[in-house]
Amino acid sequence: MLAMTVADGRLAAAQVPEPAPGPDEVLIEVAAAGVNRADLLQVAGHYPSPPGAPAWPGLEVSGTIVNVGSSDNATFLGAEVCALLPGGGYAQYVTVDAGLVLPKPENVDLVDAAGLPEAAATVYSNLGYLLREDAGSKRRVLVHGGAGGIGTFAIQFAKKLAGAETWTTARGEWTKKLQALGADRVIDYRNEDFAALAMEAGGADAILDVIGAAYFEPNLKALAQDGRLAIIGLQQGNAAQIHLGGLLAKRATITGTTLRARPLEQRRQILAEAFDRVWPALDTGEIEPVVTTRLPLAEAAEAHRLMGAGGHFGKIVLTAK
């Protein structure tokens, strides 16, 4: 089968053996693979696949189940699905643990569904607590990088499912599109001070951050009392100083998470909960993946160039055809 392998820091098409599903796995004929910043890091040699996963990138796919590793999963044959992967999605076929597979939502195109697993699992695992009945009614959520794949999903989640007042940072030209997704306030990070604006409004109860070190200090300023900062990316640095006095005064909670490094059981649990709490809204079209660019699998390098250049809106997916 064809896969986009990594050689000398570059993506290259190569013929590799078609994988066979293990006892707990299914084989998916890939319709599309989502492109994520982690894929760019992997190609650059900074984020290798975990043991047992294919050496080429791809953390999420959509497609059709064409084989199963045991009779327990035989009912899945022929199902259109999307899946969260430890790697290997940039290929014609991929095997994955059956617990990391979810049905294609009724209101979502099969190719576009490739942009769901990583965003849905990341957002739910960091903001899912907002859906609890005891989460309280006072909620202002600040989503950094609102125009990206995670950001466009997080805005919809925070506004439409959690009912939160939703702020985001993004380029000003994306304001109308982000407002259409549910953003109440779009802050142009190039010429506006999000921390000052948040402090003036009383602070953000939850912040989802993909930027990292460059935003660490202003994020702490922007937090409300008892606020939570979830750091899920390090686009602008991985080392920052912390003012412990401010942290204590606000009773702030800071978490740092990745998805691929979690134990299998945790990833299964996250997807199971996302299926229960998020998939109904995808089925009805209340929320949707924002896929704006489709490129053939063979043009994966161009997809990476577009993402690396910045300024792209929504998700990029690689199609098998």
Coordinates of N, CA, C and O in Angstrom, one line a residue, residues 63-161:
G63 N -12.8 6.6 7.3 CA -12.8 5.6 6.3 C -13.8 4.5 6.6 O -14.8 4.7 7.4
T64 N -13.6 3.4 6.0 CA -14.4 2.2 6.1 C -13.7 1.0 6.7 O -12.6 0.7 6.3
I65 N -14.3 0.4 7.7 CA -13.7 -0.8 8.3 C -13.8 -2.0 7.3 O -14.9 -2.4 6.9
V66 N -12.7 -2.6 6.9 CA -12.7 -3.6 5.9 C -12.2 -5.0 6.4 O -12.3 -6.0 5.7
N67 N -11.7 -5.0 7.6 CA -11.3 -6.2 8.2 C -11.2 -6.0 9.7 O -11.1 -4.9 10.2
V68 N -11.4 -7.1 10.5 CA -11.3 -7.1 11.9 C -10.4 -8.2 12.4 O -10.2 -9.2 11.7
G69 N -9.8 -8.0 13.6 CA -8.9 -9.0 14.1 C -9.5 -10.1 14.9 O -8.9 -11.1 15.2
S70 N -10.8 -10.0 15.2 CA -11.5 -11.0 16.0 C -13.0 -11.0 15.7 O -13.5 -9.9 15.3
S71 N -13.7 -12.1 15.9 CA -15.1 -12.1 15.6 C -15.9 -11.2 16.5 O -17.0 -10.8 16.2
D72 N -15.3 -10.8 17.6 CA -16.0 -9.8 18.5 C -16.3 -8.5 17.8 O -17.3 -7.8 18.2
N73 N -15.5 -8.2 16.8 CA -15.7 -6.9 16.2 C -16.3 -7.1 14.8 O -16.3 -6.1 14.0
A74 N -16.8 -8.2 14.5 CA -17.3 -8.5 13.1 C -18.5 -7.6 12.7 O -18.6 -7.3 11.5
T75 N -19.3 -7.1 13.7 CA -20.4 -6.3 13.3 C -20.0 -4.9 12.8 O -20.8 -4.2 12.2
F76 N -18.7 -4.6 13.0 CA -18.2 -3.3 12.5 C -17.8 -3.3 11.0 O -17.6 -2.3 10.4
L77 N -17.7 -4.5 10.4 CA -17.3 -4.6 9.0 C -18.3 -3.7 8.1 O -19.5 -3.8 8.2
G78 N -17.7 -2.9 7.3 CA -18.4 -2.1 6.4 C -18.8 -0.8 6.9 O -19.4 0.1 6.2
A79 N -18.6 -0.5 8.2 CA -19.0 0.7 8.9 C -18.1 1.9 8.4 O -16.9 1.8 8.3
E80 N -18.8 3.0 8.2 CA -18.0 4.3 8.0 C -17.7 4.9 9.3 O -18.6 5.1 10.2
V81 N -16.4 5.2 9.6 CA -16.0 5.6 10.9 C -14.9 6.6 10.8 O -14.4 7.0 9.7
C82 N -14.6 7.2 12.0 CA -13.4 8.0 12.2 C -12.7 7.4 13.4 O -13.3 6.8 14.2
A83 N -11.3 7.7 13.4 CA -10.6 7.0 14.5 C -9.4 7.9 14.9 O -8.8 8.7 14.1
L84 N -9.1 7.8 16.2 CA -7.9 8.4 16.8 C -6.8 7.4 16.8 O -6.9 6.3 17.2
L85 N -5.6 7.8 16.3 CA -4.5 6.9 16.1 C -3.2 7.4 16.9 O -3.1 8.6 17.1
P86 N -2.4 6.4 17.2 CA -1.1 6.8 17.7 C -0.1 7.2 16.6 O 1.0 7.7 16.8
G87 N -0.5 6.9 15.4 CA 0.3 7.3 14.2 C -0.1 6.4 13.0 O -0.9 5.5 13.1
G88 N 0.4 6.7 11.8 CA 0.2 5.9 10.7 C -1.0 6.2 9.8 O -1.3 5.5 8.9
G89 N -1.6 7.4 10.0 CA -2.8 7.7 9.2 C -2.6 8.2 7.8 O -3.5 8.1 7.0
Y90 N -1.3 8.6 7.5 CA -1.0 9.0 6.1 C -0.7 7.8 5.3 O 0.4 7.5 4.8
A91 N -1.7 7.0 5.0 CA -1.6 5.7 4.3 C -2.9 5.3 3.7 O -4.0 5.9 4.1
Q92 N -2.9 4.3 2.9 CA -4.2 3.8 2.3 C -5.0 3.0 3.3 O -6.2 2.9 3.2
Y93 N -4.2 2.3 4.2 CA -4.9 1.5 5.2 C -4.2 1.7 6.6 O -3.0 2.0 6.6
V94 N -4.9 1.5 7.7 CA -4.4 1.6 9.0 C -5.1 0.7 9.9 O -6.3 0.5 9.8
T95 N -4.4 0.1 10.9 CA -5.1 -0.6 11.9 C -5.1 0.2 13.2 O -4.2 1.1 13.4
V96 N -6.1 0.0 14.0 CA -6.3 0.8 15.2 C -7.1 0.0 16.2 O -8.0 -0.8 15.8
D97 N -6.9 0.2 17.5 CA -7.7 -0.4 18.5 C -9.2 -0.1 18.3 O -9.5 1.1 18.1
A98 N -10.0 -1.0 18.5 CA -11.4 -0.8 18.2 C -12.0 0.2 19.2 O -13.0 0.9 18.9
G99 N -11.4 0.4 20.4 CA -11.9 1.3 21.3 C -11.6 2.8 21.0 O -12.1 3.7 21.6
L100 N -10.8 3.0 19.9 CA -10.5 4.3 19.5 C -11.2 4.7 18.2 O -10.8 5.7 17.5
V101 N -12.2 3.9 17.9 CA -13.0 4.1 16.6 C -14.4 4.6 17.0 O -15.0 4.1 17.9
L102 N -14.9 5.6 16.3 CA -16.2 6.1 16.5 C -17.0 6.2 15.2 O -16.3 6.4 14.1
P103 N -18.3 6.0 15.2 CA -19.0 6.1 13.9 C -19.0 7.5 13.3 O -18.9 8.5 14.0
K104 N -19.0 7.5 12.0 CA -19.1 8.8 11.3 C -20.4 9.5 11.7 O -21.5 8.8 11.6
P105 N -20.4 10.7 12.2 CA -21.7 11.3 12.5 C -22.6 11.4 11.3 O -22.2 11.6 10.2
E106 N -23.9 11.4 11.6 CA -24.9 11.3 10.5 C -24.8 12.6 9.6 O -25.0 12.5 8.4
N107 N -24.5 13.7 10.2 CA -24.6 15.0 9.5 C -23.2 15.4 8.9 O -23.0 16.6 8.6
V108 N -22.2 14.5 8.9 CA -20.9 14.9 8.5 C -20.4 14.1 7.4 O -20.6 12.8 7.4
D109 N -19.8 14.7 6.4 CA -19.3 14.0 5.2 C -18.1 13.1 5.7 O -17.4 13.5 6.6
L110 N -17.9 12.0 5.0 CA -16.9 11.0 5.4 C -15.5 11.6 5.4 O -14.7 11.4 6.3
V111 N -15.2 12.4 4.4 CA -13.9 13.0 4.3 C -13.7 14.0 5.5 O -12.7 14.0 6.1
D112 N -14.7 14.8 5.7 CA -14.6 15.8 6.7 C -14.5 15.2 8.1 O -13.9 15.8 9.0
A113 N -15.0 14.0 8.3 CA -15.0 13.3 9.6 C -13.5 13.1 10.0 O -13.3 12.9 11.2
A114 N -12.6 13.1 9.1 CA -11.2 12.9 9.4 C -10.7 14.0 10.3 O -9.7 13.8 11.0
G115 N -11.3 15.1 10.3 CA -10.9 16.3 11.1 C -11.5 16.3 12.5 O -11.3 17.3 13.2
L116 N -12.2 15.2 12.9 CA -12.9 15.2 14.1 C -12.2 14.6 15.3 O -12.2 15.2 16.4
P117 N -11.6 13.4 15.2 CA -11.1 12.7 16.4 C -10.2 13.5 17.3 O -10.3 13.5 18.5
E118 N -9.1 14.0 16.7 CA -8.1 14.7 17.5 C -8.7 16.0 18.2 O -8.5 16.2 19.4
A119 N -9.5 16.7 17.4 CA -10.0 18.0 18.0 C -11.1 17.6 19.1 O -11.1 18.2 20.1
A120 N -12.0 16.7 18.8 CA -13.0 16.3 19.7 C -12.4 15.8 21.0 O -12.8 16.1 22.1
A121 N -11.4 14.9 20.9 CA -10.9 14.3 22.1 C -10.0 15.3 22.9 O -10.1 15.3 24.1
T122 N -9.3 16.1 22.2 CA -8.5 17.1 22.9 C -9.4 18.1 23.6 O -9.2 18.4 24.8
V123 N -10.4 18.6 22.9 CA -11.3 19.6 23.6 C -12.1 19.0 24.7 O -12.2 19.6 25.8
Y124 N -12.6 17.8 24.5 CA -13.4 17.2 25.5 C -12.6 16.9 26.8 O -13.0 17.1 27.9
S125 N -11.4 16.4 26.5 CA -10.5 16.0 27.7 C -10.1 17.2 28.5 O -9.7 17.0 29.7
N126 N -10.1 18.4 27.9 CA -9.7 19.6 28.7 C -10.8 20.5 29.1 O -10.7 21.2 30.1
L127 N -11.9 20.4 28.4 CA -13.0 21.3 28.7 C -14.3 20.5 29.1 O -15.4 21.1 29.4
G128 N -14.3 19.2 29.1 CA -15.5 18.4 29.3 C -16.1 18.7 30.7 O -17.3 18.5 30.8
Y129 N -15.3 19.1 31.6 CA -15.8 19.4 33.0 C -16.9 20.5 33.0 O -17.7 20.5 33.8
L130 N -16.9 21.3 31.9 CA -17.8 22.4 31.8 C -19.3 21.8 31.6 O -20.2 22.5 31.8
L131 N -19.4 20.6 31.2 CA -20.7 20.0 30.9 C -21.3 19.4 32.2 O -22.4 19.0 32.2
R132 N -20.5 19.3 33.3 CA -21.0 18.8 34.5 C -22.0 19.7 35.1 O -21.9 20.9 35.1
E133 N -23.0 19.2 35.8 CA -24.1 20.0 36.4 C -23.5 20.9 37.5 O -24.0 21.9 37.8
D134 N -22.4 20.4 38.2 CA -21.8 21.2 39.3 C -20.7 22.2 38.8 O -20.0 22.7 39.6
A135 N -20.6 22.3 37.5 CA -19.6 23.2 37.0 C -19.9 24.7 37.2 O -19.0 25.5 37.2
G136 N -21.1 25.0 37.6 CA -21.5 26.4 37.9 C -21.9 27.2 36.7 O -21.7 26.8 35.5
S137 N -22.6 28.3 36.9 CA -23.2 29.0 35.8 C -22.3 30.2 35.3 O -22.5 30.6 34.2
K138 N -21.3 30.6 36.2 CA -20.4 31.7 35.8 C -19.3 31.1 35.0 O -18.3 30.5 35.5
R139 N -19.4 31.2 33.7 CA -18.3 30.6 32.8 C -18.0 31.5 31.7 O -18.8 31.8 30.8
R140 N -16.7 31.9 31.6 CA -16.2 32.6 30.5 C -15.0 31.8 30.0 O -14.1 31.5 30.8
V141 N -15.0 31.3 28.7 CA -14.0 30.5 28.2 C -13.2 31.3 27.2 O -13.8 31.9 26.3
L142 N -11.8 31.2 27.3 CA -11.0 31.9 26.3 C -10.2 30.8 25.6 O -9.5 30.0 26.2
V143 N -10.4 30.8 24.3 CA -9.7 29.8 23.4 C -8.7 30.5 22.6 O -9.0 31.4 21.8
H144 N -7.4 30.1 22.8 CA -6.4 30.7 21.9 C -6.3 29.9 20.6 O -6.6 28.8 20.5
G145 N -5.9 30.7 19.6 CA -5.8 30.0 18.3 C -7.1 29.6 17.7 O -7.3 28.5 17.2
G146 N -8.1 30.5 17.8 CA -9.4 30.1 17.5 C -9.7 29.7 16.0 O -10.6 29.0 15.7
A147 N -8.8 30.2 15.1 CA -9.0 29.8 13.7 C -8.5 28.5 13.3 O -8.7 28.0 12.2
G148 N -7.8 27.8 14.2 CA -7.2 26.5 13.9 C -8.2 25.3 14.1 O -9.4 25.5 14.4
G149 N -7.7 24.1 13.8 CA -8.6 23.0 13.9 C -9.1 22.7 15.3 O -10.3 22.5 15.5
I150 N -8.3 22.8 16.3 CA -8.7 22.7 17.7 C -9.6 23.9 18.1 O -10.6 23.7 18.7
G151 N -9.1 25.1 17.7 CA -9.9 26.3 18.1 C -11.3 26.3 17.5 O -12.2 26.7 18.3
T152 N -11.5 26.0 16.3 CA -12.8 26.1 15.7 C -13.8 25.1 16.4 O -15.0 25.4 16.5
F153 N -13.2 24.0 16.8 CA -14.0 23.0 17.5 C -14.3 23.4 18.9 O -15.4 23.3 19.4
A154 N -13.3 24.0 19.6 CA -13.4 24.4 21.0 C -14.4 25.5 21.1 O -15.2 25.6 22.1
I155 N -14.4 26.4 20.2 CA -15.4 27.5 20.2 C -16.8 27.0 20.2 O -17.7 27.4 21.0
Q156 N -17.1 26.1 19.3 CA -18.4 25.5 19.2 C -18.8 24.7 20.4 O -19.9 24.8 20.9
F157 N -17.8 24.0 21.0 CA -18.1 23.2 22.2 C -18.4 24.1 23.3 O -19.4 23.9 24.1
A158 N -17.6 25.1 23.6 CA -17.8 26.0 24.7 C -19.1 26.8 24.6 O -19.8 26.9 25.6
K159 N -19.4 27.2 23.4 CA -20.7 28.1 23.3 C -21.9 27.2 23.2 O -22.9 27.4 23.9
K160 N -21.9 26.2 22.3 CA -23.1 25.5 22.0 C -23.4 24.4 22.9 O -24.6 24.0 23.1
L161 N -22.4 23.7 23.5 CA -22.6 22.6 24.4 C -22.5 23.0 25.8 O -23.4 22.6 26.7

